Tab-separated table of C-alpha atoms in Angstrom:
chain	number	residue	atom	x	y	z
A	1	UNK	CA	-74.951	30.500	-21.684
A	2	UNK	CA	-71.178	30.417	-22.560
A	3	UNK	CA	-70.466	28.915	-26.151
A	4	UNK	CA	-66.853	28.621	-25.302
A	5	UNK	CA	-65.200	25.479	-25.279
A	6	UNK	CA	-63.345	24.507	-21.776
A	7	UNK	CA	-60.363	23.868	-24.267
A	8	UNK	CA	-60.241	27.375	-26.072
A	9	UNK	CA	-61.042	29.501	-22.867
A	10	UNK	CA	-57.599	27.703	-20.904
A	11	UNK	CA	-55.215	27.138	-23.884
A	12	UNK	CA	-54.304	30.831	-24.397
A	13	UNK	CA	-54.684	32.115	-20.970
A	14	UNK	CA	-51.071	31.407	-18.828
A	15	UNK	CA	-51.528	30.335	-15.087
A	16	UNK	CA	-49.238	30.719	-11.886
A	17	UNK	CA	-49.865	29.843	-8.308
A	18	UNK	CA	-49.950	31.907	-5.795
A	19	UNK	CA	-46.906	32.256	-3.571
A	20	UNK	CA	-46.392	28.327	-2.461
A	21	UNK	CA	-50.226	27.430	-2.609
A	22	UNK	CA	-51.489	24.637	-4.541
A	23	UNK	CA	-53.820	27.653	-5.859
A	24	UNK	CA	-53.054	29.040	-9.369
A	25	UNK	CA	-54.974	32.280	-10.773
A	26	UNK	CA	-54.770	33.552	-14.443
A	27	UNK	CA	-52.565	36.332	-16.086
A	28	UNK	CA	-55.317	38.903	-15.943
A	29	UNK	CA	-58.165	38.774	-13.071
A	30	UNK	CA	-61.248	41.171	-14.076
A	31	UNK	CA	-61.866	43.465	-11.375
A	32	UNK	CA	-65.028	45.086	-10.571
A	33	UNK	CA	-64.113	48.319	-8.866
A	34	UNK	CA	-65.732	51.525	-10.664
A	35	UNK	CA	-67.575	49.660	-13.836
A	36	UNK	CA	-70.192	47.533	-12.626
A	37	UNK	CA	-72.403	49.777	-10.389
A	38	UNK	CA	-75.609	51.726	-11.186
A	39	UNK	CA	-73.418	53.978	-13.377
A	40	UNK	CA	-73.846	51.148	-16.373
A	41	UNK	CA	-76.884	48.892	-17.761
A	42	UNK	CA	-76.568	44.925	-15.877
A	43	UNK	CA	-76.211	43.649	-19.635
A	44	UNK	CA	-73.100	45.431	-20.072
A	45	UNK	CA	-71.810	44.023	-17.450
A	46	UNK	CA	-72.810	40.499	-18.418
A	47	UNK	CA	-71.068	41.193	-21.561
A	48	UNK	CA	-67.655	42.065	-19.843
A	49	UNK	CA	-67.966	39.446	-17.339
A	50	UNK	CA	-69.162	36.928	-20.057
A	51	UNK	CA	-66.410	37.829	-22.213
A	52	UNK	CA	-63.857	37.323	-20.013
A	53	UNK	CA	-64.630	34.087	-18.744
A	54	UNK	CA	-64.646	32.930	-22.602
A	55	UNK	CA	-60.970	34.137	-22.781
A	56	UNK	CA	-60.313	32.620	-19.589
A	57	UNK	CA	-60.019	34.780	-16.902
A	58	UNK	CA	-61.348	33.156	-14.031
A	59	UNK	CA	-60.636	35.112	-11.110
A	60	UNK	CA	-63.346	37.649	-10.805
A	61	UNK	CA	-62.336	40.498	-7.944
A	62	UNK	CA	-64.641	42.960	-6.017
A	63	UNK	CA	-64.919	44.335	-2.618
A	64	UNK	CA	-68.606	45.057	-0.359
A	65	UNK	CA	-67.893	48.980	-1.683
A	66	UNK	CA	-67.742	48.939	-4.907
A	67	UNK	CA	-70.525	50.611	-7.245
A	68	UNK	CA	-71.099	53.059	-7.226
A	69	UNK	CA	-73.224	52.885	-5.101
A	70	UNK	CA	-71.608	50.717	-2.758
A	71	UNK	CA	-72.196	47.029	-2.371
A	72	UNK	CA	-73.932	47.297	-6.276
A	73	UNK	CA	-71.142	45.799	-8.132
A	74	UNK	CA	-71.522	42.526	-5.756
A	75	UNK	CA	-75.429	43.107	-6.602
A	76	UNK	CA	-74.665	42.925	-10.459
A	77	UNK	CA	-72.446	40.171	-9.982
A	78	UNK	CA	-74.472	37.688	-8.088
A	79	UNK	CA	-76.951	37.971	-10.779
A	80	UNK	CA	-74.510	37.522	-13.218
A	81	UNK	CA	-73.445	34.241	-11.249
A	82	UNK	CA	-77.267	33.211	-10.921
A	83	UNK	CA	-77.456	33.402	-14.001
A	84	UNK	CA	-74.785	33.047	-17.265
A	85	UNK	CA	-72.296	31.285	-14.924
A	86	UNK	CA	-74.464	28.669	-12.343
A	87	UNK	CA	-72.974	25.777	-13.997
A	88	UNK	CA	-69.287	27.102	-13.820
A	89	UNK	CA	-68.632	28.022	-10.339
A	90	UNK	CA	-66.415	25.779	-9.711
A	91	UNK	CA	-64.399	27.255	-12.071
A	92	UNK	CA	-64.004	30.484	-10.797
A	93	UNK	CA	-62.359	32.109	-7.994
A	94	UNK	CA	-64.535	34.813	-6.865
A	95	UNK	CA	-62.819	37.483	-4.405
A	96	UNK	CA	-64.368	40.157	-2.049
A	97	UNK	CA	-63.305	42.660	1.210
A	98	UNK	CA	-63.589	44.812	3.796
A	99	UNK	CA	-61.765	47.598	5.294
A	100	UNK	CA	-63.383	50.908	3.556
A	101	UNK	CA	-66.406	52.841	4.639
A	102	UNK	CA	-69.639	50.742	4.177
A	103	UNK	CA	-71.985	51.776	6.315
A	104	UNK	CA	-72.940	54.275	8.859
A	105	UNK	CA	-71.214	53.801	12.585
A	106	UNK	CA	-67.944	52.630	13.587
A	107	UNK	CA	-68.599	49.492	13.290
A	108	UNK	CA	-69.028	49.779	9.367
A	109	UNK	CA	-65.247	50.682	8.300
A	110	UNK	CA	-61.905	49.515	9.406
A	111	UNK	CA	-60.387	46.197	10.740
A	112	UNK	CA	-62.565	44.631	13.668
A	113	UNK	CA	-63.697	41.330	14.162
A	114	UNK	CA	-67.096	43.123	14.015
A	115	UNK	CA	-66.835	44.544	10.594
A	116	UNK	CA	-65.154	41.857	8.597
A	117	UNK	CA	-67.349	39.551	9.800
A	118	UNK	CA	-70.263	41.023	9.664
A	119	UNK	CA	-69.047	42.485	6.268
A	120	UNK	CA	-68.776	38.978	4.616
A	121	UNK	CA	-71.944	37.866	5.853
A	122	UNK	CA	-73.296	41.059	3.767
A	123	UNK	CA	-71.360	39.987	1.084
A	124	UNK	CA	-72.373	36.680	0.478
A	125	UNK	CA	-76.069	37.591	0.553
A	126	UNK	CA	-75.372	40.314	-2.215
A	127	UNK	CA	-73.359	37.550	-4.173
A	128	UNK	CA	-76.014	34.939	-3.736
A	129	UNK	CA	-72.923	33.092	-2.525
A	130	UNK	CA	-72.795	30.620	0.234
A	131	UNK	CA	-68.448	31.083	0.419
A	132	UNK	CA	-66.089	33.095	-1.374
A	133	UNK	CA	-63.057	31.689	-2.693
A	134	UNK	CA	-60.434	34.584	-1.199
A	135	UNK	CA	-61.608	36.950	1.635
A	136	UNK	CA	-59.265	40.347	1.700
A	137	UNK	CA	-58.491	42.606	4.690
A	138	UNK	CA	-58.561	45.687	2.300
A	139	UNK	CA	-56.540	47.706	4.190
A	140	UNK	CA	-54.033	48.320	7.141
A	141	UNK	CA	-56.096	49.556	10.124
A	142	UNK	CA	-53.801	51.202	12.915
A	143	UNK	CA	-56.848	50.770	15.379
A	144	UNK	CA	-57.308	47.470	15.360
A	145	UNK	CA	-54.722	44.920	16.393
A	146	UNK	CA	-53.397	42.909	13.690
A	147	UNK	CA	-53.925	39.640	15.214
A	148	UNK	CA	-57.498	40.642	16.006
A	149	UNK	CA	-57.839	41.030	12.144
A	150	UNK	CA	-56.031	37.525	11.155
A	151	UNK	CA	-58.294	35.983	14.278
A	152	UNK	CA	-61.217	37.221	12.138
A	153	UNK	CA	-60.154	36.397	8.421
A	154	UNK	CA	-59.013	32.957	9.887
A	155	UNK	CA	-62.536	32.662	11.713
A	156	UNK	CA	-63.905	33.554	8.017
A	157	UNK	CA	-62.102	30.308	6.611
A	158	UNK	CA	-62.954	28.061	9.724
A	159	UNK	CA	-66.751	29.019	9.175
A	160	UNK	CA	-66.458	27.540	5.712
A	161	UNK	CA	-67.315	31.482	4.377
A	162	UNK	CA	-64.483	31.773	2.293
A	163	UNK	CA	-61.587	28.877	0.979
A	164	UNK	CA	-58.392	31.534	1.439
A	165	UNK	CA	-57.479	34.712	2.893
A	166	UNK	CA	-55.344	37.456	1.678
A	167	UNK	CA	-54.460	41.178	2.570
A	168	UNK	CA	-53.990	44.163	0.474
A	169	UNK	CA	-52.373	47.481	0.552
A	170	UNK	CA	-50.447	46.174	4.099
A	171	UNK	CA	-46.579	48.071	4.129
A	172	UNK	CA	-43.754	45.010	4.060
A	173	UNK	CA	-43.288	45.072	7.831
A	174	UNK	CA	-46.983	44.871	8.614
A	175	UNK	CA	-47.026	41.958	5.661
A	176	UNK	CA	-44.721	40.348	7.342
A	177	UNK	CA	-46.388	40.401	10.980
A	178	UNK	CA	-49.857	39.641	9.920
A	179	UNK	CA	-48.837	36.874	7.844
A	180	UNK	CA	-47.083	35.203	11.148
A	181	UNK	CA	-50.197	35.803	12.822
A	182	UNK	CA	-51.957	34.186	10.309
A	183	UNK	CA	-49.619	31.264	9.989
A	184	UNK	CA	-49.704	30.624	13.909
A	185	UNK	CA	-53.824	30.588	13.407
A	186	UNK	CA	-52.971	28.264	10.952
A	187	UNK	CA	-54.712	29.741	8.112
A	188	UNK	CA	-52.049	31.511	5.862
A	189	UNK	CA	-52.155	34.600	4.194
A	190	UNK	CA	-52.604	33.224	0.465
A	191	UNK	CA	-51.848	36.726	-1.417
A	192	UNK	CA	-51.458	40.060	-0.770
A	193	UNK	CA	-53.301	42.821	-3.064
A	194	UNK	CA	-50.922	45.557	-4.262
A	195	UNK	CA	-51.548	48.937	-6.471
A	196	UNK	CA	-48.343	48.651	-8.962
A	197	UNK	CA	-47.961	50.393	-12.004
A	198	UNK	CA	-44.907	51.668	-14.270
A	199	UNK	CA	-45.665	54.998	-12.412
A	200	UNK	CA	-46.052	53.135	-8.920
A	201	UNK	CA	-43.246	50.803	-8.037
A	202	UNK	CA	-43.476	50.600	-4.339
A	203	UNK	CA	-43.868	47.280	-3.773
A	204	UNK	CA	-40.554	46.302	-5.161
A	205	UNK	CA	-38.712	48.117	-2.459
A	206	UNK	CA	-39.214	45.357	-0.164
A	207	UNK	CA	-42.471	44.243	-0.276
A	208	UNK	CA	-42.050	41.777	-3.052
A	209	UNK	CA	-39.309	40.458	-0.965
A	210	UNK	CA	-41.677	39.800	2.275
A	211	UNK	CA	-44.021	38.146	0.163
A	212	UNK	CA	-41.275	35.884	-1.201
A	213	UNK	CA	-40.051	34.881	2.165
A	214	UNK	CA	-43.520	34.414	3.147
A	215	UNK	CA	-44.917	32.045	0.187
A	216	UNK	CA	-47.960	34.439	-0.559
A	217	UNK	CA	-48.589	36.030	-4.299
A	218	UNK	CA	-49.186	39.214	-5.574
A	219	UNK	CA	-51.844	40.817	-7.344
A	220	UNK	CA	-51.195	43.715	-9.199
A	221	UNK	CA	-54.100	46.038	-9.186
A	222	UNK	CA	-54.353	49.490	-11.044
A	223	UNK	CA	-51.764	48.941	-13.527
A	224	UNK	CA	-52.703	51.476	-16.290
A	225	UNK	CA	-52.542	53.920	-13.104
A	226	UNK	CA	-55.955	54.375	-12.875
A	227	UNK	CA	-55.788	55.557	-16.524
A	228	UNK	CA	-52.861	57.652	-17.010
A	229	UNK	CA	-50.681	54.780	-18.847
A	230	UNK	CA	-53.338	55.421	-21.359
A	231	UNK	CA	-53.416	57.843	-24.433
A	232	UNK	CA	-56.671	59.716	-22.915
A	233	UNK	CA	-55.144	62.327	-21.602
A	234	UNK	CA	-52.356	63.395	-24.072
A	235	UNK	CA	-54.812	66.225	-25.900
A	236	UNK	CA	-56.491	67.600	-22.680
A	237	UNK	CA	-59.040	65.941	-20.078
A	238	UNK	CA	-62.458	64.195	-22.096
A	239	UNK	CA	-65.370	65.404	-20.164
A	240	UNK	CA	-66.626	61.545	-19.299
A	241	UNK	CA	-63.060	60.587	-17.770
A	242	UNK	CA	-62.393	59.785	-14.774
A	243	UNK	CA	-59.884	63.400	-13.748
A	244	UNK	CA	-62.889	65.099	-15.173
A	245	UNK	CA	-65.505	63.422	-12.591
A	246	UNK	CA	-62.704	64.164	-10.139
A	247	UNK	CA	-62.641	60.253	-9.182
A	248	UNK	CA	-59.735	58.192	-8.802
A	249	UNK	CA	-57.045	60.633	-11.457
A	250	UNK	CA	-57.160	63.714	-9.916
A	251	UNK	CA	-56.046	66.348	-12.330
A	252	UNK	CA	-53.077	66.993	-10.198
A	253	UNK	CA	-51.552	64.092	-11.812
A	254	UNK	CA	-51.333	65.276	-14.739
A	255	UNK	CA	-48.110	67.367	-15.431
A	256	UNK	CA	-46.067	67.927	-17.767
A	257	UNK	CA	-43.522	65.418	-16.921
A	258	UNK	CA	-45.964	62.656	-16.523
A	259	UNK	CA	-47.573	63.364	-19.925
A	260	UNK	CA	-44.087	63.257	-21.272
A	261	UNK	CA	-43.485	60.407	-19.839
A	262	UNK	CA	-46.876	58.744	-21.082
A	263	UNK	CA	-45.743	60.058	-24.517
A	264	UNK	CA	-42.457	58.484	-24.232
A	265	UNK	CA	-43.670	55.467	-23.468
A	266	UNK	CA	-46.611	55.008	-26.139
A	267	UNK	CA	-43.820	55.361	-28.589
A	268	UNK	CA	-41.790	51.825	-26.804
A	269	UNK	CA	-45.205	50.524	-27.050
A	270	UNK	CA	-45.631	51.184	-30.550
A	271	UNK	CA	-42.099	49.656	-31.750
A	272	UNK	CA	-43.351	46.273	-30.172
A	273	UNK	CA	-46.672	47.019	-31.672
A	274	UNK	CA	-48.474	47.360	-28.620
A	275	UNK	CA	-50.997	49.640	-27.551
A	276	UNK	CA	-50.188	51.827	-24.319
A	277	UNK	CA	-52.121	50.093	-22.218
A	278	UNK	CA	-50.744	46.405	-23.450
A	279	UNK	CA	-47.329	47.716	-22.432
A	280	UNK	CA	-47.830	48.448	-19.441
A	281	UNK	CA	-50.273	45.010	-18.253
A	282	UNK	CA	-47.123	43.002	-20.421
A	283	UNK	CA	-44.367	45.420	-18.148
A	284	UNK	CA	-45.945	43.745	-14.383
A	285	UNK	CA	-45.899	40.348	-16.069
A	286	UNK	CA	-41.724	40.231	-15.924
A	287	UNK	CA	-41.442	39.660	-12.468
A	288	UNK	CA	-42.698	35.597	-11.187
A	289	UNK	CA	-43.535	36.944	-7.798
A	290	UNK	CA	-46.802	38.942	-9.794
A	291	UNK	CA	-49.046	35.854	-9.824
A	292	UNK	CA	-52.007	37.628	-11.454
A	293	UNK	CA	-52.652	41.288	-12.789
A	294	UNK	CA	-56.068	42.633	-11.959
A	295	UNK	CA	-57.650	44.965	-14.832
A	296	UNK	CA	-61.003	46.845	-15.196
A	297	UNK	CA	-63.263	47.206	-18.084
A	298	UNK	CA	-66.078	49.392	-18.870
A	299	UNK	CA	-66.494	47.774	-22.337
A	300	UNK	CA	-65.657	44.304	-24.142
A	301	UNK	CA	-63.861	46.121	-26.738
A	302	UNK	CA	-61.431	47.554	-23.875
A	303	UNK	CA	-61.210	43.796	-22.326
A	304	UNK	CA	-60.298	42.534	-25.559
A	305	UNK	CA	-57.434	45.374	-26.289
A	306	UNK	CA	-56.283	44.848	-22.629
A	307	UNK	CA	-55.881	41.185	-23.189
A	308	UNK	CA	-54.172	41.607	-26.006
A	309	UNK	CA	-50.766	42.232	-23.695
A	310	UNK	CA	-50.250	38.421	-23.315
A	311	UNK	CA	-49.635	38.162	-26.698
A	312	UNK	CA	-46.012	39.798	-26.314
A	313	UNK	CA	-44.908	39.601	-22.657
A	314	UNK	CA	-41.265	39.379	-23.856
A	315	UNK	CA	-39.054	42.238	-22.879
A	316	UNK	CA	-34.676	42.254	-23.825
A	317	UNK	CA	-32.485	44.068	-21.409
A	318	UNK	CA	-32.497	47.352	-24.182
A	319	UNK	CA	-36.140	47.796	-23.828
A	320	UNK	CA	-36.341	47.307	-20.013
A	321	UNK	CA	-33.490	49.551	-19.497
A	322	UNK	CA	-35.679	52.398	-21.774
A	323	UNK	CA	-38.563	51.848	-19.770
A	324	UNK	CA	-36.484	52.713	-16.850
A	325	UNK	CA	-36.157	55.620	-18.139
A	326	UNK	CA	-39.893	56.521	-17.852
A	327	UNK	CA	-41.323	54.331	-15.376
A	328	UNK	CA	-40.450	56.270	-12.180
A	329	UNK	CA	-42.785	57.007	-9.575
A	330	UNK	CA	-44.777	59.919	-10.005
A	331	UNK	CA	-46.715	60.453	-7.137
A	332	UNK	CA	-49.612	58.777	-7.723
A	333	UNK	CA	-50.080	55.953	-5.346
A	334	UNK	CA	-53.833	57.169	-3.494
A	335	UNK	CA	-53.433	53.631	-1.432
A	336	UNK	CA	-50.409	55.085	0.383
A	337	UNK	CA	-52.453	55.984	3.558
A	338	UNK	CA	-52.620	52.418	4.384
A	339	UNK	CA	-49.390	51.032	2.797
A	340	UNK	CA	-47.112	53.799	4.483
A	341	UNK	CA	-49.394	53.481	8.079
């Protein structure tokens, strides 16, 4: 059960809609991406999941690989949805993919018809799920032609599978033709999935713009920088992290320069009395076109500190033009492979 009030969880949680749809998602989305496999006990995951509902974020994010193993974290989550949140799925806009390895063949990676398809189906058995609210293409396939993939996402919707469609880690140009493909289906692109981070600003080059023009929002995913924009690394690598299970950070990242830059701007966060992390979650709030900002937790303590960042969203032109300073890009963006395709 949730003991929330509907009144408390939607007061202090701020809403925008996505590009020009009548859809609106919260602030923060809770994404499911490395915490919610076989690596952690189910009722820590209730707890996150639980928690954030309370504190109203509704949009709940995964993708058929995530785990690890893959396709667990949808496992966890349809029980999760069978169970603590049956009577609230209406309220919720639940999110999955398909683009990365899955399962053996070539038919279990990439763009086809054949895998996105046959993908979802997967996924909604895993989720217990008879439709997903958005369906993503996780990636930019060069192999498969980008109408085929719109034909198939727009097949999704027609099926009654999933309410919206989206894309994610797609370059501007390739944004820009898929969502005409998609429009010409006539089943538009609702949002586009983007890594962006104070130490990964590609998508303001001219991506943003694209997704302007074309009246689809952006999610902001990976904004700590898969942990960097954190103080974890400033006295060496812990040995449960992720650069020391050479995941996601790889140690690589981790020069000088970037750790002065993390040290530089810990001490900005501190003068607004922020934590690191709160900085940079408040930092991709200042731009409209970021309709929600997708975050990971491995504990309800974290959520809660993460959260805290809507509490001081507020930036004046002296601390933006500091954070310029520091917030360059540093190398770090592992998604490149499709963006840059």
């Amino acid at each position: 059960m949730v003991y929330v009030p509907a009144a408390d969880r939607y007061d202090s949680m701020p809403y925008r809609h996505s590009g020009r749809s009548g859809l609106r998602l919260p602030a923060i989305s809770l994404g499911l991406w490395q915490n919610f496999g076989e690596n952690r006990p189910l009722e820590t995951h209730r707890a996150i999941v639980r928690r954030a509902f309370d504190r109203g974020v509704t949009s709940l994010d995964v993708a058929n690989n995530y785990g690890p193993p893959r396709g667990t974290a949808e496992q966890a989550l349809g029980r999760i949805l069978a169970t603590d949140l049956r009577a609230y799925r209406d309220e919720l806009v639940i999110a999955t993919k398909a683009g990365y390895d899955m399962w053996p063949g070539p038919y279990g990676v990439d763009g086809s018809r054949k895998h996105l398809l046959a993908s979802l189906d997967q996924s909604l058995r895993r989720l217990g799920l008879d439709y997903v609210d958005i369906f993503y293409s996780h990636r930019f396939d060069p192999g498969s032609p980008v109408d085929e993939t719109m034909r198939a996402l727009d097949t999704a919707v027609r099926q009654g599978k999933a309410l919206y469609v989206g894309i994610s880690s797609y370059s501007a140009a390739h944004t820009a033709e898929a969502a005409r493909f998609a429009r010409e289906l006539g089943t538009p692109l609702l949002v586009h999935q983007a890594s962006y981070s104070m130490f990964n600003r590609w998508i303001e080059r001219d991506l943003l713009g694209v997704l302007d023009r074309e009246g689809m929002g952006c999610i902001a995913f990976s904004p700590l920088a898969q942990g960097m924009l954190t103080d974890h690394y400033l006295h060496g690598v812990p040995t449960a992290s992720r650069a020391a299970r050479h995941g996601s950070l790889p140690v690589e990242w981790l020069t000088d320069e970037n750790l002065a830059k993390v040290r530089a701007l810990r001490d900005i966060a501190a003068r607004r009395g922020q934590t690191l992390p709160q900085l940079a979650v408040a930092w991709t709030r200042r731009d409209r076109r970021i309709t929600s900002t997708l975050l990971g937790a491995s504990s309800v303590g974290q959520l809660d500190d993460t959260l805290g960042a809507l509490d001081n969203t507020s930036f004046d032109e002296a601390e933006l033009a500091e954070i310029e300073r520091y917030a360059t890009d540093s190398g770090i963006n592992m998604w490149a492979a499709s963006s840059e395709a």
